[in-house]
JSON list of C-alpha atoms and ligand atoms in Angstrom, two decimals:
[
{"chain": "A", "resi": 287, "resn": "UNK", "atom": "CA", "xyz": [108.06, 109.33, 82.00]},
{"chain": "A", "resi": 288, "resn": "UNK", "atom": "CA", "xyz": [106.60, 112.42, 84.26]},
{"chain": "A", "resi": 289, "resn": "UNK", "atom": "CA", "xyz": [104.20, 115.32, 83.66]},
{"chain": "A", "resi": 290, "resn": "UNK", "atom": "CA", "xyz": [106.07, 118.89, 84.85]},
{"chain": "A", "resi": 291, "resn": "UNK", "atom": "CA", "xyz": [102.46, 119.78, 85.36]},
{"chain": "A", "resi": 292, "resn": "UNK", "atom": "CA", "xyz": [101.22, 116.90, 87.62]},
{"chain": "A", "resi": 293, "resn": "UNK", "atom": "CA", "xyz": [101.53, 117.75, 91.31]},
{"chain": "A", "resi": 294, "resn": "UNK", "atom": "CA", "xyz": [101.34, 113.54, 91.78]},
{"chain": "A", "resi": 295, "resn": "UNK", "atom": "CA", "xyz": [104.81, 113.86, 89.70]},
{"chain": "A", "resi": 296, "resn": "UNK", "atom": "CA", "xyz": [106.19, 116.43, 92.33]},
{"chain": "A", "resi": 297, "resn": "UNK", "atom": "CA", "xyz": [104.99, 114.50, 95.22]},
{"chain": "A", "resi": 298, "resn": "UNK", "atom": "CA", "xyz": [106.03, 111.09, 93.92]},
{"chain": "A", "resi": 299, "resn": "UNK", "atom": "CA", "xyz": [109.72, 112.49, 93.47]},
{"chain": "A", "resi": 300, "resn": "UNK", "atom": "CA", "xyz": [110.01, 113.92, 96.48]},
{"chain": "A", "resi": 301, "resn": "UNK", "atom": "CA", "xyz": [110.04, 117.22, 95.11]},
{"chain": "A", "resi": 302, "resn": "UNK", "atom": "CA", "xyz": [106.99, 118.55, 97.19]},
{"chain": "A", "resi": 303, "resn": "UNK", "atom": "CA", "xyz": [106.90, 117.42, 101.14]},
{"chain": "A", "resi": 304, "resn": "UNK", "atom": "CA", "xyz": [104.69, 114.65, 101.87]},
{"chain": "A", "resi": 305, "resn": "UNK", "atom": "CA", "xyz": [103.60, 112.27, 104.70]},
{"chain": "A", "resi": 306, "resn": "UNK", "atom": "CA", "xyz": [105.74, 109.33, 103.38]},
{"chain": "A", "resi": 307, "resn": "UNK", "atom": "CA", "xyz": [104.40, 105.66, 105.12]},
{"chain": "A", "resi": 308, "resn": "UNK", "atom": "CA", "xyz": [106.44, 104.02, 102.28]},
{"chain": "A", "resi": 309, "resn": "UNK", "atom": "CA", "xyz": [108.95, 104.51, 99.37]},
{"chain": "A", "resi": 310, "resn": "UNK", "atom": "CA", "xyz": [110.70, 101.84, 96.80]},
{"chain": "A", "resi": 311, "resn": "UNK", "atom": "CA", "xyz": [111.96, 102.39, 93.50]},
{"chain": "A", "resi": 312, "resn": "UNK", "atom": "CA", "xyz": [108.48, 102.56, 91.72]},
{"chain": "A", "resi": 313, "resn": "UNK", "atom": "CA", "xyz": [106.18, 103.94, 94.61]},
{"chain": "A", "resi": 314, "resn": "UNK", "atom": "CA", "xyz": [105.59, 106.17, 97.25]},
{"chain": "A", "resi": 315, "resn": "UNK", "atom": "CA", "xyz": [102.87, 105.93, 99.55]},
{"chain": "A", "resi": 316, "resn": "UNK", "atom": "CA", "xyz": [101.51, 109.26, 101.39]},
{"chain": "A", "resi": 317, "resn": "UNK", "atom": "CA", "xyz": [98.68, 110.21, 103.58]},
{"chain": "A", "resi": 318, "resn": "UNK", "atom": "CA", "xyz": [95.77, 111.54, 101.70]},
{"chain": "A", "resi": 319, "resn": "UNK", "atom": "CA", "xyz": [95.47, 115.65, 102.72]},
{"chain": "A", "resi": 320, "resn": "UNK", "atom": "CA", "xyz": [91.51, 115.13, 102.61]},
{"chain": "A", "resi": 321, "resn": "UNK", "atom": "CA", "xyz": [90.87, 112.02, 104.10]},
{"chain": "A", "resi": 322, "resn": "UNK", "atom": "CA", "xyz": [87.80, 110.17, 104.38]},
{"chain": "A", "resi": 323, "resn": "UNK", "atom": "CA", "xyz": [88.76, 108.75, 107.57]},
{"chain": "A", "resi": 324, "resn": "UNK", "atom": "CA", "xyz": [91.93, 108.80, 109.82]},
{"chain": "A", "resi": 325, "resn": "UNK", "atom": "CA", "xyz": [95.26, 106.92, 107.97]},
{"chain": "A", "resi": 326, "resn": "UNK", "atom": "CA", "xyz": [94.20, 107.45, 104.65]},
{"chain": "A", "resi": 327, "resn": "UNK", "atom": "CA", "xyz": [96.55, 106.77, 102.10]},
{"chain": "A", "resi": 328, "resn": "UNK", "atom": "CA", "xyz": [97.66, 106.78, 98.35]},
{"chain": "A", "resi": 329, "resn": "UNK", "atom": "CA", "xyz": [99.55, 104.58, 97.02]},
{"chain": "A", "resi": 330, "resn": "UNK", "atom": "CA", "xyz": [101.42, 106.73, 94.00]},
{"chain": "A", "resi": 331, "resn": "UNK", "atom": "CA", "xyz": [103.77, 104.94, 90.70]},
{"chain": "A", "resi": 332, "resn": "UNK", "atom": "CA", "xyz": [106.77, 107.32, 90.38]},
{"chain": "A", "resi": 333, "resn": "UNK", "atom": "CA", "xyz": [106.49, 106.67, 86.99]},
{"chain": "A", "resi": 334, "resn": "UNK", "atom": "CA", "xyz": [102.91, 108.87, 84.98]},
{"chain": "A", "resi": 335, "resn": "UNK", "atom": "CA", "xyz": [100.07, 107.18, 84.19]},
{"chain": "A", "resi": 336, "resn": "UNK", "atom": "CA", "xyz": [96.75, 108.92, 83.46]},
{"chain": "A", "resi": 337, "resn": "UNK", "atom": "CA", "xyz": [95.22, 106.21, 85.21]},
{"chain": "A", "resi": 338, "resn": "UNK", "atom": "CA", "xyz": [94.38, 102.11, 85.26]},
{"chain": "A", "resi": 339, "resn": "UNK", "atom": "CA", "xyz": [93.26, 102.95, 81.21]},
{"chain": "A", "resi": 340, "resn": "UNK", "atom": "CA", "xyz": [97.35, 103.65, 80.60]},
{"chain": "A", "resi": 341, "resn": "UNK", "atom": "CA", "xyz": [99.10, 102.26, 83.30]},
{"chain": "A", "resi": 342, "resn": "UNK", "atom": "CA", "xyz": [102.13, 98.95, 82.75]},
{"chain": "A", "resi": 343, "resn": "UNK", "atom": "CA", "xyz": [100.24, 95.99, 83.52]},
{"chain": "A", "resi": 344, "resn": "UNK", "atom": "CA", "xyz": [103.39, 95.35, 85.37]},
{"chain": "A", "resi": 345, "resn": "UNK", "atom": "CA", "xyz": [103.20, 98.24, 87.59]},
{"chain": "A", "resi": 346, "resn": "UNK", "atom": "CA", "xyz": [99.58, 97.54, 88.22]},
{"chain": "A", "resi": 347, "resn": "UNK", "atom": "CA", "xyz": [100.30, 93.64, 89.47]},
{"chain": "A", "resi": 348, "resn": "UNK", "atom": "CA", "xyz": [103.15, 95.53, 91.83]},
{"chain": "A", "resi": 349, "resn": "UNK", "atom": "CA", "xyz": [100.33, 97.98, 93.36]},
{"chain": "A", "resi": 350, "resn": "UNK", "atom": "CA", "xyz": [98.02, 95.95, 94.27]},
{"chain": "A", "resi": 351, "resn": "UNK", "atom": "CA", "xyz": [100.44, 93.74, 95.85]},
{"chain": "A", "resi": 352, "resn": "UNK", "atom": "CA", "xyz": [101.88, 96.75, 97.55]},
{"chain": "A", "resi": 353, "resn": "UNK", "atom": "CA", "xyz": [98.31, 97.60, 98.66]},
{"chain": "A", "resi": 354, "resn": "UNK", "atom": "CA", "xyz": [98.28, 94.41, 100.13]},
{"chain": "A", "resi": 355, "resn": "UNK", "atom": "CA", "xyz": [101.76, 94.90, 102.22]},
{"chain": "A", "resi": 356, "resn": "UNK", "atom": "CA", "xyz": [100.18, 98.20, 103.34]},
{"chain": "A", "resi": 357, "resn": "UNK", "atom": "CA", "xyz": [96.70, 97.47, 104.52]},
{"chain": "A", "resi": 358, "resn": "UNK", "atom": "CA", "xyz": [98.10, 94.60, 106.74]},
{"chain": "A", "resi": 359, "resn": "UNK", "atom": "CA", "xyz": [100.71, 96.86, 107.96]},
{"chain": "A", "resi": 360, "resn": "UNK", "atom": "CA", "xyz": [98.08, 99.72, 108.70]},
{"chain": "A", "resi": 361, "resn": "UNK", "atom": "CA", "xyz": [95.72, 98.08, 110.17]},
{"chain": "A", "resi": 362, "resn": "UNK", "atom": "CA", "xyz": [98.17, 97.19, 112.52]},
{"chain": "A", "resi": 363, "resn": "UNK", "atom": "CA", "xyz": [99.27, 100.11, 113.40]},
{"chain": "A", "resi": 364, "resn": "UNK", "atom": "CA", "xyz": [95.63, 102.18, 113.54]},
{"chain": "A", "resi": 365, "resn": "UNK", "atom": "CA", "xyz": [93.77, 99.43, 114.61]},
{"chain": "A", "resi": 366, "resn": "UNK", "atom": "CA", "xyz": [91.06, 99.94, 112.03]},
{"chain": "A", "resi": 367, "resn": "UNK", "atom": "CA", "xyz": [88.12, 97.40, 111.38]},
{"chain": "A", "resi": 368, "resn": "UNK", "atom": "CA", "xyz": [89.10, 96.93, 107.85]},
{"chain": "A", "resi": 369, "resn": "UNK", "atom": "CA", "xyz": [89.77, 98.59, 104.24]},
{"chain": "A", "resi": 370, "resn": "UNK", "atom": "CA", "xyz": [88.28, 99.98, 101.15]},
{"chain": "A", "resi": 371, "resn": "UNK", "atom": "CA", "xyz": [90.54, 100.19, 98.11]},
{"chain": "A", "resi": 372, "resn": "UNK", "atom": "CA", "xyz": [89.13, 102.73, 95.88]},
{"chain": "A", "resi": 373, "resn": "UNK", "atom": "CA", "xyz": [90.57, 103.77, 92.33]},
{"chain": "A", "resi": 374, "resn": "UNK", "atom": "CA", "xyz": [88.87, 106.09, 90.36]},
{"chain": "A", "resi": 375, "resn": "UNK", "atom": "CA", "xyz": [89.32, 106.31, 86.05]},
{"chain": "A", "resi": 376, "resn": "UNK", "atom": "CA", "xyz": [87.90, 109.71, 84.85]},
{"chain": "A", "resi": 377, "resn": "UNK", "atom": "CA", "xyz": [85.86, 112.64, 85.66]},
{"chain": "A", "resi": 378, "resn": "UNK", "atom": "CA", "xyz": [82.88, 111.23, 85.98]},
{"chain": "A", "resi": 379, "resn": "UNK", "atom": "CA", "xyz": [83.72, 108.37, 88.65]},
{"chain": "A", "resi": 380, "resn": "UNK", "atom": "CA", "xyz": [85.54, 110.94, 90.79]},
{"chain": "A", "resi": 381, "resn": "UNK", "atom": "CA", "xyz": [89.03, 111.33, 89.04]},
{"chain": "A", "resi": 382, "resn": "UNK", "atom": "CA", "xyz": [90.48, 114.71, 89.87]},
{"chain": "A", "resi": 383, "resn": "UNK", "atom": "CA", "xyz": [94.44, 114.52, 89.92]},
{"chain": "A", "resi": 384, "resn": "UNK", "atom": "CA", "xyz": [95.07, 112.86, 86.49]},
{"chain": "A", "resi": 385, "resn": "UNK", "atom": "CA", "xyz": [98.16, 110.88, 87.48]},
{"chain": "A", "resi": 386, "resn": "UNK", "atom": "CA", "xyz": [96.90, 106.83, 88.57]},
{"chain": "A", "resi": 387, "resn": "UNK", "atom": "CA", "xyz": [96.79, 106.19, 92.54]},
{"chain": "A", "resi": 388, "resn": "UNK", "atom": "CA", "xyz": [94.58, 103.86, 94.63]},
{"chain": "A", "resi": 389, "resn": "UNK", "atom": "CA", "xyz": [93.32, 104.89, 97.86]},
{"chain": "A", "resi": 390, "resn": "UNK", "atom": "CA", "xyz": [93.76, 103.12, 101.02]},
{"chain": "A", "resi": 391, "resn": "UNK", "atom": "CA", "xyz": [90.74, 103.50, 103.32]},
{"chain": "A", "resi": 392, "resn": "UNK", "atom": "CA", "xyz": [90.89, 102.40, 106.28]},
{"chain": "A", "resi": 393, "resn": "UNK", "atom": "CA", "xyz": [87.01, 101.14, 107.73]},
{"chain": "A", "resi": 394, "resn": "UNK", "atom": "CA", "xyz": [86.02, 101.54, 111.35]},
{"chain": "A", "resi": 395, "resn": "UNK", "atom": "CA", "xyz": [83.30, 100.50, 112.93]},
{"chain": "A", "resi": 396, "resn": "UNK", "atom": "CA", "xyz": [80.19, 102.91, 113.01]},
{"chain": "A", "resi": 397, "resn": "UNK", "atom": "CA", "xyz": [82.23, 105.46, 110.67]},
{"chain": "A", "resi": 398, "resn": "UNK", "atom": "CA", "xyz": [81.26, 107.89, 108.52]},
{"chain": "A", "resi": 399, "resn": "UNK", "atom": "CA", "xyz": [82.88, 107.25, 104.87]},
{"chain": "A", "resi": 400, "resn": "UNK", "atom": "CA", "xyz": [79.97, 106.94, 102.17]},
{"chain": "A", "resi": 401, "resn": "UNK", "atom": "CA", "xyz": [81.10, 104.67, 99.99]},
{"chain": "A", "resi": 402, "resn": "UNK", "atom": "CA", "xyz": [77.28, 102.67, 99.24]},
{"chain": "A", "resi": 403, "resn": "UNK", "atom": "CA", "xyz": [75.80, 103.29, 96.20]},
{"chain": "A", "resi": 404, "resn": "UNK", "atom": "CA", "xyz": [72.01, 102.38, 95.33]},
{"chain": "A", "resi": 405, "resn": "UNK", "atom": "CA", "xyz": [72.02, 98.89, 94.86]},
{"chain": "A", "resi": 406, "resn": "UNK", "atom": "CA", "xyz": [70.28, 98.33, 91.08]},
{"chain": "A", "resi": 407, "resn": "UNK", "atom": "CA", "xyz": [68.81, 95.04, 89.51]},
{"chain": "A", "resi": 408, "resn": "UNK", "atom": "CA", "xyz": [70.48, 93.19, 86.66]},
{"chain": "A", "resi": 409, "resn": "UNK", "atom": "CA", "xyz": [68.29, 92.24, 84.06]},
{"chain": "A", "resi": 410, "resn": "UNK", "atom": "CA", "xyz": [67.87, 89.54, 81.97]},
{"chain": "A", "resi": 411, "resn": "UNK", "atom": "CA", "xyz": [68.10, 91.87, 78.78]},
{"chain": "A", "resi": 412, "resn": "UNK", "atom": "CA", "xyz": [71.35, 93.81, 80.52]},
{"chain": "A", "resi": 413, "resn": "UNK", "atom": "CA", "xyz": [72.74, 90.38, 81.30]},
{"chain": "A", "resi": 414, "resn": "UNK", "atom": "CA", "xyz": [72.20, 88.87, 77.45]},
{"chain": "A", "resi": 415, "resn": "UNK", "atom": "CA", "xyz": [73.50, 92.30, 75.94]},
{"chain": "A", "resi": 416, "resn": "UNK", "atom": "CA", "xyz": [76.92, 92.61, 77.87]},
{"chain": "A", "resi": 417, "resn": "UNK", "atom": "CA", "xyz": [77.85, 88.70, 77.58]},
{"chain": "A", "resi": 418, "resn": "UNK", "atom": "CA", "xyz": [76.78, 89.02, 73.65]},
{"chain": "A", "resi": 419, "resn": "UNK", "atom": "CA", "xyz": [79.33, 91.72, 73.15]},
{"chain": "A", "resi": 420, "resn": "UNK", "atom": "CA", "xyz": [82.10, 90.26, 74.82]},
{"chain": "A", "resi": 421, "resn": "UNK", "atom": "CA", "xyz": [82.68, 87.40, 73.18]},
{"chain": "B", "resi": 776, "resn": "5GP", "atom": "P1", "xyz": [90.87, 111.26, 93.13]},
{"chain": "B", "resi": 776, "resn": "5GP", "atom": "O1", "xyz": [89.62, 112.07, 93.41]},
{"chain": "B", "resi": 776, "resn": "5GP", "atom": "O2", "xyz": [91.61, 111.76, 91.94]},
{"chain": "B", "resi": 776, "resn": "5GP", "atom": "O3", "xyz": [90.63, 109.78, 93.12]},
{"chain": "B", "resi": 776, "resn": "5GP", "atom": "O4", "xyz": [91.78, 111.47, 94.42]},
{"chain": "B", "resi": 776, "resn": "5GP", "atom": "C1", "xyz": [92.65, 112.53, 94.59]},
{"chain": "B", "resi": 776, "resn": "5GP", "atom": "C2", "xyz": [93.02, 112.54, 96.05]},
{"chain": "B", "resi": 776, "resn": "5GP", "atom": "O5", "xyz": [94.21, 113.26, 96.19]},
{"chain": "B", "resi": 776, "resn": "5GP", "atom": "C3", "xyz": [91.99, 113.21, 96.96]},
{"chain": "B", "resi": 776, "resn": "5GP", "atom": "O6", "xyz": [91.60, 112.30, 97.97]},
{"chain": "B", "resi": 776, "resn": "5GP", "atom": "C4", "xyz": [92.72, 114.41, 97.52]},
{"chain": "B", "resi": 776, "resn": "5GP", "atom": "O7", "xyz": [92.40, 114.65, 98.87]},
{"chain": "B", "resi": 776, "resn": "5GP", "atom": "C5", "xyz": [94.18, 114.02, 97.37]},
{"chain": "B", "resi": 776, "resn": "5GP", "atom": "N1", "xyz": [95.10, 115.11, 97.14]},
{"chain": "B", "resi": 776, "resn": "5GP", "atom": "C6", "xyz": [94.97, 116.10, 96.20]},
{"chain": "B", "resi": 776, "resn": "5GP", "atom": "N2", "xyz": [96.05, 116.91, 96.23]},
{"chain": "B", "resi": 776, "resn": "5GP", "atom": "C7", "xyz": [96.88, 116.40, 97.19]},
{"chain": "B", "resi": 776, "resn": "5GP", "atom": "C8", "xyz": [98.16, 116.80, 97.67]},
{"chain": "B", "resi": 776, "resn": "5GP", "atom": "O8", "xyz": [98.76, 117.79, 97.24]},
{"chain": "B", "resi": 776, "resn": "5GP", "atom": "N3", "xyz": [98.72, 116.04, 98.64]},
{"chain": "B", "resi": 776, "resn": "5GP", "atom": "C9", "xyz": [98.08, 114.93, 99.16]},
{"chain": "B", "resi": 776, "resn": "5GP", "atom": "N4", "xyz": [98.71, 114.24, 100.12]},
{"chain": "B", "resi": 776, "resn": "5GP", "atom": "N5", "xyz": [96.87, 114.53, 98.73]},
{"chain": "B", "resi": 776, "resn": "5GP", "atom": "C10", "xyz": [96.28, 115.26, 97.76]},
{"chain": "B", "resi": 777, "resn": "ZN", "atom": "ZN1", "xyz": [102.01, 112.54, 87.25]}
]
């Protein structure tokens, strides 16, 4: 399934130029055009998803496994400190192309990527409310 309207689509099928680092049957994985620090990456399905709320659970197990392959291999070859792996669902936590993807982010030392958030407390009344409604 593919959206004509979904540059991730285009890009994913090879049908706009991109930095490839990796390509199977169900993936390819470019370099980010705005990224938060030097080698980063998205890992793309071929296949369109909205995002983690739509995708194949199968697909899902084979990216983060892929995400796996492709941090050890890039850290490797930049020589980064280590790696975020970000993956955002909607608008409001940072969504903007609609089509699912996990960023690879690779972490040096003394960088600049601002990925903290202000650290909250969990309360007792938080706590009982959220464990109540899932079972
Ligand atoms: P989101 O904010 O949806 O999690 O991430 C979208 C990411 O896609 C951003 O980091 C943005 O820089 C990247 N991006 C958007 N358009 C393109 C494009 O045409 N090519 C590439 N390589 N990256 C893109
Ligand atoms: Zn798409």
């Amino acid at each position: 399934m593919r959206d004509n309207d979904c540059i991730f689509c285009k890009i994913a099928a090879g049908e706009i130029p991109s930095a490839t680092l990796y390509e199977d049957d169900d993936f390819r994985v470019i370099l980010d055009l705005g990224p938060a620090s030097k080698g980063h990456a998205l890992i793309l399905p071929k296949e369109h998803f909205r995002n983690l709320y739509d995708i194949d659970d199968e697909l899902a197990a084979k990216a983060m496994v892929l995400a796996k392959k492709m941090v050890k291999q890039m850290t490797d070859v930049l020589g980064c400190d280590g790696y975020n792996i970000v993956q955002n669902n909607e608008e409001c936590a940072g969504q903007t192309v609609f089509h699912f993807h996990m960023h690879l982010i690779p972490r040096y030392k003394g960088d600049q990527v601002g990925l903290e958030w202000k650290v909250g407390e969990l309360t007792d009344e938080v706590r009982d409310e959220i464990l109540e409604k899932l079972k």
